[in-house]
Amino acid sequence: MPKINRLITLLFLTIFLVACANADNEPVATPNPDNANPNPPVNPTTETDTDTPLPTATSLPSDYPPATPVPPPTTNLNPDAYPDMADTVWILRPQQQQQCNEDGSAVPFTYSDLDAAVMDLQTNGIVVNDATVTNLLVCEACTCPSSTHYRANINRTNLDAAENLGWFTE
């Protein structure tokens, strides 16, 4: 029995060595003369390269980097670029005070659009600095306001007048 095991092992080893042997007799692909170098070098040196002069490196000035950095300007170059917003407040007004009447009928819009809302504030002597439309999460019931709200940024001194028109602070 040990002779048979040795014989089988020797047979498998021979088959393995023959299968993995270097096959020098296989044909080798010959290079195509039309495509002698399919992967040319990245920076080829040809006659056209020598016609164009290469850029030369220049040294940095002796005082680079400066010993002390240049400080930024200390004054506002355009004082009217950003208004002082410390005395302003954002106010809100829903597009509809409630989504529907108790009988289910539609409620008309308070303002047709943002321009109409701003125009109403300005007509009542309130200066509007900025205005946007935003959508807020609201309940879905007739007594809840609509999700579309108009936002306006006004001077704090005009807040009482805006509240009398139905606006409230954000």
mmCIF file of C-alpha atoms in Angstrom:
data_model
loop_
_atom_site.group_PDB
_atom_site.id
_atom_site.type_symbol
_atom_site.label_atom_id
_atom_site.label_comp_id
_atom_site.label_asym_id
_atom_site.label_seq_id
_atom_site.Cartn_x
_atom_site.Cartn_y
_atom_site.Cartn_z
ATOM 1 C CA MET A 1 0.000 0.000 0.000
ATOM 2 C CA PRO A 2 2.786 2.513 0.741
ATOM 3 C CA LYS A 3 4.233 1.849 -2.727
ATOM 4 C CA ILE A 4 0.935 2.774 -4.365
ATOM 5 C CA ASN A 5 0.728 6.007 -2.358
ATOM 6 C CA ARG A 6 4.251 6.877 -3.368
ATOM 7 C CA LEU A 7 3.523 6.073 -6.979
ATOM 8 C CA ILE A 8 0.361 8.217 -7.019
ATOM 9 C CA THR A 9 2.197 11.092 -5.349
ATOM 10 C CA LEU A 10 5.040 10.826 -7.880
ATOM 11 C CA LEU A 11 2.523 10.771 -10.741
ATOM 12 C CA PHE A 12 0.750 13.908 -9.515
ATOM 13 C CA LEU A 13 4.051 15.659 -8.927
ATOM 14 C CA THR A 14 5.195 14.836 -12.475
ATOM 15 C CA ILE A 15 1.928 16.073 -13.972
ATOM 16 C CA PHE A 16 2.192 19.267 -11.927
ATOM 17 C CA LEU A 17 5.793 19.931 -13.013
ATOM 18 C CA VAL A 18 4.979 19.318 -16.670
ATOM 19 C CA ALA A 19 1.960 21.616 -16.539
ATOM 20 C CA CYS A 20 3.899 24.406 -14.842
ATOM 21 C CA ALA A 21 7.097 24.063 -16.881
ATOM 22 C CA ASN A 22 8.462 27.000 -18.855
ATOM 23 C CA ALA A 23 7.183 26.663 -22.395
ATOM 24 C CA ASP A 24 10.086 27.943 -24.478
ATOM 25 C CA ASN A 25 8.640 26.437 -27.624
ATOM 26 C CA GLU A 26 5.610 28.752 -27.700
ATOM 27 C CA PRO A 27 5.606 31.339 -30.512
ATOM 28 C CA VAL A 28 6.432 34.908 -29.539
ATOM 29 C CA ALA A 29 4.485 37.803 -31.044
ATOM 30 C CA THR A 30 6.659 39.830 -33.402
ATOM 31 C CA PRO A 31 6.516 43.627 -33.158
ATOM 32 C CA ASN A 32 4.487 45.398 -35.810
ATOM 33 C CA PRO A 33 6.753 47.706 -37.830
ATOM 34 C CA ASP A 34 3.854 50.150 -38.348
ATOM 35 C CA ASN A 35 3.378 50.523 -34.601
ATOM 36 C CA ALA A 36 6.931 50.130 -33.351
ATOM 37 C CA ASN A 37 6.294 51.762 -29.942
ATOM 38 C CA PRO A 38 2.628 51.624 -28.866
ATOM 39 C CA ASN A 39 3.442 53.417 -25.564
ATOM 40 C CA PRO A 40 5.594 56.447 -26.401
ATOM 41 C CA PRO A 41 7.374 58.183 -23.519
ATOM 42 C CA VAL A 42 5.539 60.983 -21.746
ATOM 43 C CA ASN A 43 8.182 63.616 -22.505
ATOM 44 C CA PRO A 44 9.609 62.666 -25.901
ATOM 45 C CA THR A 45 12.684 64.416 -27.163
ATOM 46 C CA THR A 46 12.162 65.244 -30.806
ATOM 47 C CA GLU A 47 13.328 67.931 -33.185
ATOM 48 C CA THR A 48 10.198 69.986 -32.505
ATOM 49 C CA ASP A 49 11.001 70.068 -28.788
ATOM 50 C CA THR A 50 14.349 71.732 -29.407
ATOM 51 C CA ASP A 51 12.730 74.491 -31.496
ATOM 52 C CA THR A 52 10.745 75.796 -28.532
ATOM 53 C CA PRO A 53 12.865 77.184 -25.702
ATOM 54 C CA LEU A 54 12.074 75.857 -22.261
ATOM 55 C CA PRO A 55 11.106 78.363 -19.567
ATOM 56 C CA THR A 56 13.843 79.227 -17.152
ATOM 57 C CA ALA A 57 13.328 79.391 -13.416
ATOM 58 C CA THR A 58 13.780 82.735 -11.779
ATOM 59 C CA SER A 59 14.858 83.206 -8.217
ATOM 60 C CA LEU A 60 12.638 84.925 -5.691
ATOM 61 C CA PRO A 61 13.482 88.464 -4.604
ATOM 62 C CA SER A 62 15.905 88.696 -1.706
ATOM 63 C CA ASP A 63 13.251 90.326 0.504
ATOM 64 C CA TYR A 64 10.739 87.503 -0.010
ATOM 65 C CA PRO A 65 8.843 86.703 2.126
ATOM 66 C CA PRO A 66 8.503 90.128 3.702
ATOM 67 C CA ALA A 67 9.741 90.344 7.258
ATOM 68 C CA THR A 68 6.444 91.753 8.472
ATOM 69 C CA PRO A 69 3.185 91.038 6.665
ATOM 70 C CA VAL A 70 1.173 93.948 5.363
ATOM 71 C CA PRO A 71 -1.766 94.484 7.741
ATOM 72 C CA PRO A 72 -5.283 94.658 6.295
ATOM 73 C CA PRO A 73 -6.945 98.069 6.161
ATOM 74 C CA THR A 74 -8.443 99.065 9.478
ATOM 75 C CA THR A 75 -11.229 101.229 8.091
ATOM 76 C CA ASN A 76 -14.248 100.082 6.141
ATOM 77 C CA LEU A 77 -13.631 101.142 2.561
ATOM 78 C CA ASN A 78 -17.371 101.376 1.859
ATOM 79 C CA PRO A 79 -19.295 102.191 5.050
ATOM 80 C CA ASP A 80 -22.652 101.852 3.269
ATOM 81 C CA ALA A 81 -21.880 98.343 1.981
ATOM 82 C CA TYR A 82 -23.523 96.671 4.982
ATOM 83 C CA PRO A 83 -26.154 98.541 6.967
ATOM 84 C CA ASP A 84 -26.089 98.343 10.729
ATOM 85 C CA MET A 85 -28.552 95.541 11.481
ATOM 86 C CA ALA A 86 -28.446 95.901 15.265
ATOM 87 C CA ASP A 87 -31.626 97.960 15.327
ATOM 88 C CA THR A 88 -33.602 95.799 12.903
ATOM 89 C CA VAL A 89 -35.976 92.900 13.424
ATOM 90 C CA TRP A 90 -37.433 90.193 11.178
ATOM 91 C CA ILE A 91 -41.213 90.014 11.118
ATOM 92 C CA LEU A 92 -43.561 87.369 9.703
ATOM 93 C CA ARG A 93 -47.018 87.309 8.220
ATOM 94 C CA PRO A 94 -48.730 84.155 6.879
ATOM 95 C CA GLN A 95 -50.111 84.282 3.371
ATOM 96 C CA GLN A 96 -53.459 83.214 4.874
ATOM 97 C CA GLN A 97 -54.434 83.661 8.527
ATOM 98 C CA GLN A 98 -56.254 80.327 8.355
ATOM 99 C CA GLN A 99 -56.310 77.592 5.734
ATOM 100 C CA CYS A 100 -60.091 77.414 5.335
ATOM 101 C CA ASN A 101 -63.364 78.537 6.926
ATOM 102 C CA GLU A 102 -65.259 76.261 9.311
ATOM 103 C CA ASP A 103 -67.568 75.253 6.474
ATOM 104 C CA GLY A 104 -64.518 74.220 4.398
ATOM 105 C CA SER A 105 -64.622 77.140 1.978
ATOM 106 C CA ALA A 106 -61.359 78.792 0.923
ATOM 107 C CA VAL A 107 -60.043 81.852 2.716
ATOM 108 C CA PRO A 108 -58.739 84.625 0.421
ATOM 109 C CA PHE A 109 -55.068 85.490 0.590
ATOM 110 C CA THR A 110 -54.073 88.365 2.847
ATOM 111 C CA TYR A 111 -51.518 89.445 0.198
ATOM 112 C CA SER A 112 -51.354 88.147 -3.356
ATOM 113 C CA ASP A 113 -47.545 88.004 -3.320
ATOM 114 C CA LEU A 114 -44.430 89.295 -1.541
ATOM 115 C CA ASP A 115 -44.477 92.593 -3.436
ATOM 116 C CA ALA A 116 -48.009 93.323 -2.220
ATOM 117 C CA ALA A 117 -46.961 92.590 1.384
ATOM 118 C CA VAL A 118 -43.938 94.898 1.122
ATOM 119 C CA MET A 119 -46.051 97.583 -0.563
ATOM 120 C CA ASP A 120 -48.548 97.477 2.336
ATOM 121 C CA LEU A 121 -45.739 97.962 4.876
ATOM 122 C CA GLN A 122 -44.222 100.835 2.888
ATOM 123 C CA THR A 123 -47.631 102.469 2.413
ATOM 124 C CA ASN A 124 -47.952 102.551 6.205
ATOM 125 C CA GLY A 125 -44.582 104.305 6.577
ATOM 126 C CA ILE A 126 -42.494 101.227 7.432
ATOM 127 C CA VAL A 127 -39.079 101.029 5.749
ATOM 128 C CA VAL A 128 -38.391 97.456 4.562
ATOM 129 C CA ASN A 129 -34.681 96.560 4.446
ATOM 130 C CA ASP A 130 -35.146 93.064 3.032
ATOM 131 C CA ALA A 131 -38.032 90.679 2.308
ATOM 132 C CA THR A 132 -38.340 86.987 1.470
ATOM 133 C CA VAL A 133 -40.913 84.200 1.230
ATOM 134 C CA THR A 134 -40.485 81.130 3.420
ATOM 135 C CA ASN A 135 -42.471 77.970 4.097
ATOM 136 C CA LEU A 136 -42.948 76.930 7.704
ATOM 137 C CA LEU A 137 -44.303 73.731 9.203
ATOM 138 C CA VAL A 138 -47.896 74.227 10.285
ATOM 139 C CA CYS A 139 -50.776 71.976 11.297
ATOM 140 C CA GLU A 140 -53.296 70.856 8.683
ATOM 141 C CA ALA A 141 -56.524 72.235 10.050
ATOM 142 C CA CYS A 142 -58.821 75.046 9.007
ATOM 143 C CA THR A 143 -57.832 77.142 12.016
ATOM 144 C CA CYS A 144 -54.076 76.906 11.224
ATOM 145 C CA PRO A 145 -52.315 79.498 9.054
ATOM 146 C CA SER A 146 -50.943 78.611 5.640
ATOM 147 C CA SER A 147 -47.371 77.344 5.449
ATOM 148 C CA THR A 148 -46.308 80.188 3.128
ATOM 149 C CA HIS A 149 -45.133 83.163 5.192
ATOM 150 C CA TYR A 150 -43.803 86.534 4.141
ATOM 151 C CA ARG A 151 -40.691 87.736 6.003
ATOM 152 C CA ALA A 152 -39.592 91.338 6.207
ATOM 153 C CA ASN A 153 -36.650 93.012 7.892
ATOM 154 C CA ILE A 154 -37.672 96.383 9.347
ATOM 155 C CA ASN A 155 -36.307 98.926 11.810
ATOM 156 C CA ARG A 156 -37.184 98.075 15.391
ATOM 157 C CA THR A 157 -38.808 101.494 15.818
ATOM 158 C CA ASN A 158 -41.509 100.456 13.305
ATOM 159 C CA LEU A 159 -42.358 97.183 15.057
ATOM 160 C CA ASP A 160 -45.549 98.485 16.747
ATOM 161 C CA ALA A 161 -46.923 99.738 13.434
ATOM 162 C CA ALA A 162 -46.176 96.378 11.758
ATOM 163 C CA GLU A 163 -47.851 94.464 14.604
ATOM 164 C CA ASN A 164 -50.962 96.632 14.143
ATOM 165 C CA LEU A 165 -51.031 95.396 10.518
ATOM 166 C CA GLY A 166 -51.010 91.750 11.636
ATOM 167 C CA TRP A 167 -47.268 91.050 11.438
ATOM 168 C CA PHE A 168 -45.394 89.411 14.308
ATOM 169 C CA THR A 169 -41.731 89.045 15.239
ATOM 170 C CA GLU A 170 -39.884 86.003 14.100
#
